[in-house]
Amino acid sequence: MKTIGLIGGLSWHSTVAYYRRLNELAAGSRGGHASAKIALTSLDFAEIRACQIAADYDGSARILAEAAQGVEAGGADFVAICSNLMHKNFTAVENEVAIPAVHIADAVAHQAAQGGWTTLGLLGSRGVMEEPFYADRLAQHGITVVTPHRAGRTMVDRVVFDELTQGVLTDGSRAAYVAQIEALAAAGAQAVVLACTEIELLISADDSPLPLIDSMEAHVQLLSTMALEPAAQP
C-alpha cells in the first residue's frame, strides 16, 4: 500500500471527511485491520483565509508548498490538496516536490466521464466559479462549465465561508443551494460539481434535481485507487 500525502486544514471539517473515507475504502478493500497509510499536514485555515481575502496567492503558495514538502519528507508517495479553491496553487505545489500531485478536477472529470456528462454546473467558492484555473483543468478533459449568476455566486460563496467552513449547516442555505442547482439545470448543466469540499456536508443526492459530483469523494476515490493499486496513474 502506498502512502497518501494530504494537505489539510482547508478547512478541518472536510479534512475529517477525507481521512475517514480513505480509511473506510482501505478497510473495505483489504479487510481485517487494514487502514490507509496517510501523511497529513493540517494547516491553520485562518492563515490561508487571510491570504485568500488579501488575494495573496503567492503567500498561500509558499505555505502549501512547504506543507507538500513536509508530507513528502514524511514518506508520502503522492500528495493532494484537500480543497478546491487552493488548487489555484496546484502548480506551485507540484513544482516543489518530487512526488506526483493529484489534481481534484482530474478526479471530477473521471466521475463526469463515467456519467457521460460533458457540461457541468459548478458550485464552490467565488474563486472556483469565477477564475479560470478550475474550468481550464476540466476543459482539458473536454468538459464545459456553467456557473450561477452574480447574485447566486455571491450567495454560494458567502455560505461557504460564513457557514460551511465553520461547521454551520442550515435548512435555509440548503434550499438556496437547491434553487441554484435548478437554475444550472435550466442553463444546460447535465450534472453539478460540489466544487467546495464542505458543500457535500450540506447537499446530498436526495436534495438535488441533478446528479451530483462530490469533488471530495471523487478525489478520495482516485487517491485510494492509487494507494491500493500500485499500477494506477492519476
mmCIF file of C-alpha atoms in Angstrom:
data_model
loop_
_atom_site.group_PDB
_atom_site.id
_atom_site.type_symbol
_atom_site.label_atom_id
_atom_site.label_comp_id
_atom_site.label_asym_id
_atom_site.label_seq_id
_atom_site.Cartn_x
_atom_site.Cartn_y
_atom_site.Cartn_z
ATOM 1 C CA MET A 1 0.000 0.000 0.000
ATOM 2 C CA LYS A 2 1.302 3.434 -0.905
ATOM 3 C CA THR A 3 1.269 6.399 1.473
ATOM 4 C CA ILE A 4 -1.162 9.205 0.652
ATOM 5 C CA GLY A 5 0.026 12.733 1.392
ATOM 6 C CA LEU A 6 -2.699 15.168 2.408
ATOM 7 C CA ILE A 7 -2.517 18.945 2.813
ATOM 8 C CA GLY A 8 -5.485 19.517 5.098
ATOM 9 C CA GLY A 9 -6.972 22.085 7.425
ATOM 10 C CA LEU A 10 -8.556 23.908 4.469
ATOM 11 C CA SER A 11 -10.912 23.668 6.478
ATOM 12 C CA TRP A 12 -10.544 20.869 9.015
ATOM 13 C CA HIS A 13 -14.215 19.887 8.573
ATOM 14 C CA SER A 14 -13.555 18.472 5.115
ATOM 15 C CA THR A 15 -10.169 17.071 6.158
ATOM 16 C CA VAL A 16 -12.001 14.864 8.659
ATOM 17 C CA ALA A 17 -14.124 13.549 5.788
ATOM 18 C CA TYR A 18 -11.020 12.878 3.661
ATOM 19 C CA TYR A 19 -9.361 10.942 6.497
ATOM 20 C CA ARG A 20 -12.484 8.943 7.309
ATOM 21 C CA ARG A 21 -13.297 7.988 3.716
ATOM 22 C CA LEU A 22 -9.731 6.987 2.839
ATOM 23 C CA ASN A 23 -9.668 4.657 5.825
ATOM 24 C CA GLU A 24 -13.124 3.274 5.036
ATOM 25 C CA LEU A 25 -12.028 2.483 1.484
ATOM 26 C CA ALA A 26 -8.805 0.844 2.645
ATOM 27 C CA ALA A 27 -10.673 -1.275 5.179
ATOM 28 C CA GLY A 28 -13.295 -2.222 2.609
ATOM 29 C CA SER A 29 -10.662 -3.237 0.100
ATOM 30 C CA ARG A 30 -8.187 -5.033 2.340
ATOM 31 C CA GLY A 31 -10.425 -6.149 5.214
ATOM 32 C CA GLY A 32 -9.335 -7.056 8.719
ATOM 33 C CA HIS A 33 -7.473 -4.263 10.483
ATOM 34 C CA ALA A 34 -6.400 -2.510 7.286
ATOM 35 C CA SER A 35 -6.356 1.271 7.257
ATOM 36 C CA ALA A 36 -4.953 3.855 4.874
ATOM 37 C CA LYS A 37 -1.333 4.939 5.123
ATOM 38 C CA ILE A 38 -1.547 8.732 5.321
ATOM 39 C CA ALA A 39 0.974 11.508 5.848
ATOM 40 C CA LEU A 40 -1.107 14.524 6.831
ATOM 41 C CA THR A 41 -0.196 18.158 7.380
ATOM 42 C CA SER A 42 -3.128 20.134 8.791
ATOM 43 C CA LEU A 43 -2.707 23.874 8.280
ATOM 44 C CA ASP A 44 -4.176 26.776 10.231
ATOM 45 C CA PHE A 45 -7.010 27.788 7.935
ATOM 46 C CA ALA A 46 -7.051 31.288 9.420
ATOM 47 C CA GLU A 47 -3.668 31.925 7.787
ATOM 48 C CA ILE A 48 -4.841 30.599 4.423
ATOM 49 C CA ARG A 49 -8.126 32.507 4.628
ATOM 50 C CA ALA A 50 -6.199 35.728 5.277
ATOM 51 C CA CYS A 51 -4.223 35.074 2.081
ATOM 52 C CA GLN A 52 -7.456 34.447 0.167
ATOM 53 C CA ILE A 53 -9.073 37.669 1.366
ATOM 54 C CA ALA A 54 -5.937 39.658 0.527
ATOM 55 C CA ALA A 55 -5.585 37.860 -2.835
ATOM 56 C CA ASP A 56 -2.091 36.935 -1.642
ATOM 57 C CA TYR A 57 -1.803 33.684 -3.527
ATOM 58 C CA ASP A 58 1.966 33.949 -3.562
ATOM 59 C CA GLY A 59 1.801 33.775 0.216
ATOM 60 C CA SER A 60 -0.545 30.791 0.242
ATOM 61 C CA ALA A 61 1.616 29.083 -2.403
ATOM 62 C CA ARG A 62 4.603 29.251 -0.072
ATOM 63 C CA ILE A 63 2.575 27.770 2.800
ATOM 64 C CA LEU A 64 1.166 24.943 0.692
ATOM 65 C CA ALA A 65 4.493 24.150 -0.967
ATOM 66 C CA GLU A 66 6.131 23.858 2.453
ATOM 67 C CA ALA A 67 3.295 21.595 3.581
ATOM 68 C CA ALA A 68 3.771 19.405 0.499
ATOM 69 C CA GLN A 69 7.465 19.120 1.228
ATOM 70 C CA GLY A 70 6.563 18.079 4.751
ATOM 71 C CA VAL A 71 4.337 15.200 3.681
ATOM 72 C CA GLU A 72 6.946 14.157 1.135
ATOM 73 C CA ALA A 73 9.544 14.055 3.911
ATOM 74 C CA GLY A 74 7.024 12.052 5.941
ATOM 75 C CA GLY A 75 7.040 9.270 3.353
ATOM 76 C CA ALA A 76 4.126 10.209 1.064
ATOM 77 C CA ASP A 77 4.194 8.657 -2.397
ATOM 78 C CA PHE A 78 1.934 11.390 -3.808
ATOM 79 C CA VAL A 79 0.215 14.488 -2.450
ATOM 80 C CA ALA A 80 -3.263 16.009 -2.600
ATOM 81 C CA ILE A 81 -4.624 19.407 -1.593
ATOM 82 C CA CYS A 82 -7.850 18.923 0.406
ATOM 83 C CA SER A 83 -9.541 21.998 -1.076
ATOM 84 C CA ASN A 84 -10.873 23.025 -4.464
ATOM 85 C CA LEU A 85 -10.008 26.724 -4.216
ATOM 86 C CA MET A 86 -6.440 26.109 -3.115
ATOM 87 C CA HIS A 87 -5.817 24.252 -6.373
ATOM 88 C CA LYS A 88 -5.140 27.779 -7.555
ATOM 89 C CA ASN A 89 -1.723 26.981 -6.021
ATOM 90 C CA PHE A 90 -1.534 23.481 -7.545
ATOM 91 C CA THR A 91 1.345 24.254 -9.904
ATOM 92 C CA ALA A 92 3.384 25.822 -7.095
ATOM 93 C CA VAL A 93 2.899 22.681 -5.002
ATOM 94 C CA GLU A 94 3.613 20.346 -7.909
ATOM 95 C CA ASN A 95 6.837 22.178 -8.719
ATOM 96 C CA GLU A 96 8.240 21.955 -5.188
ATOM 97 C CA VAL A 97 8.067 18.199 -4.666
ATOM 98 C CA ALA A 98 9.445 15.167 -6.461
ATOM 99 C CA ILE A 99 6.306 13.089 -5.850
ATOM 100 C CA PRO A 100 3.182 13.391 -8.040
ATOM 101 C CA ALA A 101 0.465 15.887 -7.078
ATOM 102 C CA VAL A 102 -3.101 14.704 -7.729
ATOM 103 C CA HIS A 103 -5.492 17.389 -9.014
ATOM 104 C CA ILE A 104 -9.061 17.314 -7.713
ATOM 105 C CA ALA A 105 -10.504 18.457 -11.055
ATOM 106 C CA ASP A 106 -8.947 15.430 -12.771
ATOM 107 C CA ALA A 107 -10.864 13.240 -10.330
ATOM 108 C CA VAL A 108 -14.055 15.216 -11.040
ATOM 109 C CA ALA A 109 -13.516 14.752 -14.780
ATOM 110 C CA HIS A 110 -13.158 10.998 -14.300
ATOM 111 C CA GLN A 111 -16.514 10.896 -12.499
ATOM 112 C CA ALA A 112 -18.091 13.014 -15.236
ATOM 113 C CA ALA A 113 -16.814 10.614 -17.910
ATOM 114 C CA GLN A 114 -18.377 7.694 -16.061
ATOM 115 C CA GLY A 115 -21.699 9.536 -16.096
ATOM 116 C CA GLY A 116 -21.353 10.608 -19.718
ATOM 117 C CA TRP A 117 -21.598 14.291 -18.751
ATOM 118 C CA THR A 118 -19.770 16.976 -20.718
ATOM 119 C CA THR A 119 -21.494 20.095 -19.326
ATOM 120 C CA LEU A 120 -21.223 20.576 -15.581
ATOM 121 C CA GLY A 121 -22.689 23.146 -13.249
ATOM 122 C CA LEU A 122 -20.155 24.484 -10.779
ATOM 123 C CA LEU A 123 -20.897 25.356 -7.153
ATOM 124 C CA GLY A 124 -17.992 26.452 -4.990
ATOM 125 C CA SER A 125 -16.215 29.474 -3.633
ATOM 126 C CA ARG A 126 -16.155 32.613 -5.767
ATOM 127 C CA GLY A 127 -12.606 31.899 -6.957
ATOM 128 C CA VAL A 128 -13.509 28.427 -8.194
ATOM 129 C CA MET A 129 -16.594 29.697 -10.012
ATOM 130 C CA GLU A 130 -15.115 32.901 -11.467
ATOM 131 C CA GLU A 131 -11.415 32.289 -12.090
ATOM 132 C CA PRO A 132 -10.178 30.106 -14.964
ATOM 133 C CA PHE A 133 -7.875 27.667 -13.164
ATOM 134 C CA TYR A 134 -10.606 25.132 -12.361
ATOM 135 C CA ALA A 135 -12.671 25.395 -15.560
ATOM 136 C CA ASP A 136 -9.487 25.266 -17.629
ATOM 137 C CA ARG A 137 -8.442 22.000 -15.972
ATOM 138 C CA LEU A 138 -11.856 20.489 -16.710
ATOM 139 C CA ALA A 139 -11.649 21.785 -20.275
ATOM 140 C CA GLN A 140 -8.544 19.627 -20.762
ATOM 141 C CA HIS A 141 -10.933 16.687 -20.366
ATOM 142 C CA GLY A 142 -13.487 18.081 -22.843
ATOM 143 C CA ILE A 143 -15.802 19.447 -20.154
ATOM 144 C CA THR A 144 -17.507 22.838 -20.206
ATOM 145 C CA VAL A 145 -18.921 24.515 -17.097
ATOM 146 C CA VAL A 146 -21.819 26.777 -16.262
ATOM 147 C CA THR A 147 -21.998 28.834 -13.075
ATOM 148 C CA PRO A 148 -24.715 30.719 -11.201
ATOM 149 C CA HIS A 149 -25.459 34.354 -11.998
ATOM 150 C CA ARG A 150 -23.622 37.033 -10.000
ATOM 151 C CA ALA A 151 -26.070 37.158 -7.082
ATOM 152 C CA GLY A 152 -26.087 33.379 -6.935
ATOM 153 C CA ARG A 153 -22.294 33.224 -6.884
ATOM 154 C CA THR A 154 -22.225 35.769 -4.061
ATOM 155 C CA MET A 155 -24.683 33.718 -2.015
ATOM 156 C CA VAL A 156 -22.890 30.425 -2.618
ATOM 157 C CA ASP A 157 -19.536 31.950 -1.625
ATOM 158 C CA ARG A 158 -20.997 33.584 1.499
ATOM 159 C CA VAL A 159 -22.444 30.281 2.695
ATOM 160 C CA VAL A 160 -19.120 28.522 2.117
ATOM 161 C CA PHE A 161 -17.091 30.898 4.284
ATOM 162 C CA ASP A 162 -19.657 32.192 6.778
ATOM 163 C CA GLU A 163 -21.222 28.811 7.428
ATOM 164 C CA LEU A 164 -19.811 25.600 5.948
ATOM 165 C CA THR A 165 -16.118 26.130 6.749
ATOM 166 C CA GLN A 166 -17.199 26.902 10.313
ATOM 167 C CA GLY A 167 -19.337 23.783 10.640
ATOM 168 C CA VAL A 168 -22.707 25.566 10.298
ATOM 169 C CA LEU A 169 -25.401 23.741 8.296
ATOM 170 C CA THR A 170 -28.865 25.277 7.842
ATOM 171 C CA ASP A 171 -32.033 24.300 6.016
ATOM 172 C CA GLY A 172 -32.266 27.790 4.526
ATOM 173 C CA SER A 173 -28.867 27.539 2.878
ATOM 174 C CA ARG A 174 -29.663 24.047 1.645
ATOM 175 C CA ALA A 175 -32.823 25.348 -0.031
ATOM 176 C CA ALA A 176 -30.900 28.276 -1.544
ATOM 177 C CA TYR A 177 -28.304 25.898 -3.000
ATOM 178 C CA VAL A 178 -31.013 23.653 -4.449
ATOM 179 C CA ALA A 179 -32.512 26.720 -6.173
ATOM 180 C CA GLN A 180 -29.108 27.398 -7.746
ATOM 181 C CA ILE A 181 -28.899 23.799 -8.959
ATOM 182 C CA GLU A 182 -32.321 24.197 -10.579
ATOM 183 C CA ALA A 183 -31.047 27.320 -12.361
ATOM 184 C CA LEU A 184 -27.934 25.470 -13.534
ATOM 185 C CA ALA A 185 -30.145 22.720 -14.946
ATOM 186 C CA ALA A 186 -32.087 25.350 -16.868
ATOM 187 C CA ALA A 187 -28.766 26.691 -18.206
ATOM 188 C CA GLY A 188 -27.857 23.299 -19.662
ATOM 189 C CA ALA A 189 -25.918 21.546 -16.891
ATOM 190 C CA GLN A 190 -26.180 17.760 -17.023
ATOM 191 C CA ALA A 191 -24.765 17.343 -13.511
ATOM 192 C CA VAL A 192 -23.403 19.626 -10.796
ATOM 193 C CA VAL A 193 -19.952 19.605 -9.204
ATOM 194 C CA LEU A 194 -19.905 20.343 -5.491
ATOM 195 C CA ALA A 195 -16.603 22.151 -6.016
ATOM 196 C CA CYS A 196 -16.009 23.015 -2.404
ATOM 197 C CA THR A 197 -15.067 20.128 -0.151
ATOM 198 C CA GLU A 198 -17.550 21.286 2.521
ATOM 199 C CA ILE A 199 -20.656 21.516 0.302
ATOM 200 C CA GLU A 200 -21.079 17.742 0.457
ATOM 201 C CA LEU A 201 -21.814 18.240 4.164
ATOM 202 C CA LEU A 202 -24.866 20.351 3.202
ATOM 203 C CA ILE A 203 -26.227 18.871 -0.040
ATOM 204 C CA SER A 204 -26.918 15.220 -0.816
ATOM 205 C CA ALA A 205 -28.194 13.441 -3.895
ATOM 206 C CA ASP A 206 -31.631 13.293 -2.292
ATOM 207 C CA ASP A 207 -31.745 17.109 -2.225
ATOM 208 C CA SER A 208 -30.679 17.716 -5.822
ATOM 209 C CA PRO A 209 -32.688 17.877 -9.054
ATOM 210 C CA LEU A 210 -29.494 16.995 -10.970
ATOM 211 C CA PRO A 211 -26.875 14.292 -10.477
ATOM 212 C CA LEU A 212 -24.082 15.457 -8.175
ATOM 213 C CA ILE A 213 -20.334 15.015 -8.372
ATOM 214 C CA ASP A 214 -18.964 15.311 -4.853
ATOM 215 C CA SER A 215 -15.462 16.636 -5.517
ATOM 216 C CA MET A 216 -14.125 15.391 -2.194
ATOM 217 C CA GLU A 217 -15.467 11.887 -2.771
ATOM 218 C CA ALA A 218 -14.136 11.837 -6.347
ATOM 219 C CA HIS A 219 -10.697 12.919 -5.092
ATOM 220 C CA VAL A 220 -10.737 10.310 -2.343
ATOM 221 C CA GLN A 221 -11.716 7.542 -4.742
ATOM 222 C CA LEU A 222 -8.793 8.390 -7.032
ATOM 223 C CA LEU A 223 -6.330 8.670 -4.147
ATOM 224 C CA SER A 224 -7.479 5.349 -2.723
ATOM 225 C CA THR A 225 -7.123 3.633 -6.102
ATOM 226 C CA MET A 226 -3.594 4.971 -6.453
ATOM 227 C CA ALA A 227 -2.679 3.815 -2.958
ATOM 228 C CA LEU A 228 -4.201 0.361 -3.187
ATOM 229 C CA GLU A 229 -3.385 -0.432 -6.825
ATOM 230 C CA PRO A 230 0.293 0.431 -7.477
ATOM 231 C CA ALA A 231 -0.077 0.390 -11.260
ATOM 232 C CA ALA A 232 -2.802 3.091 -11.241
ATOM 233 C CA GLN A 233 -1.957 6.541 -12.546
ATOM 234 C CA PRO A 234 -3.633 9.890 -11.761
#
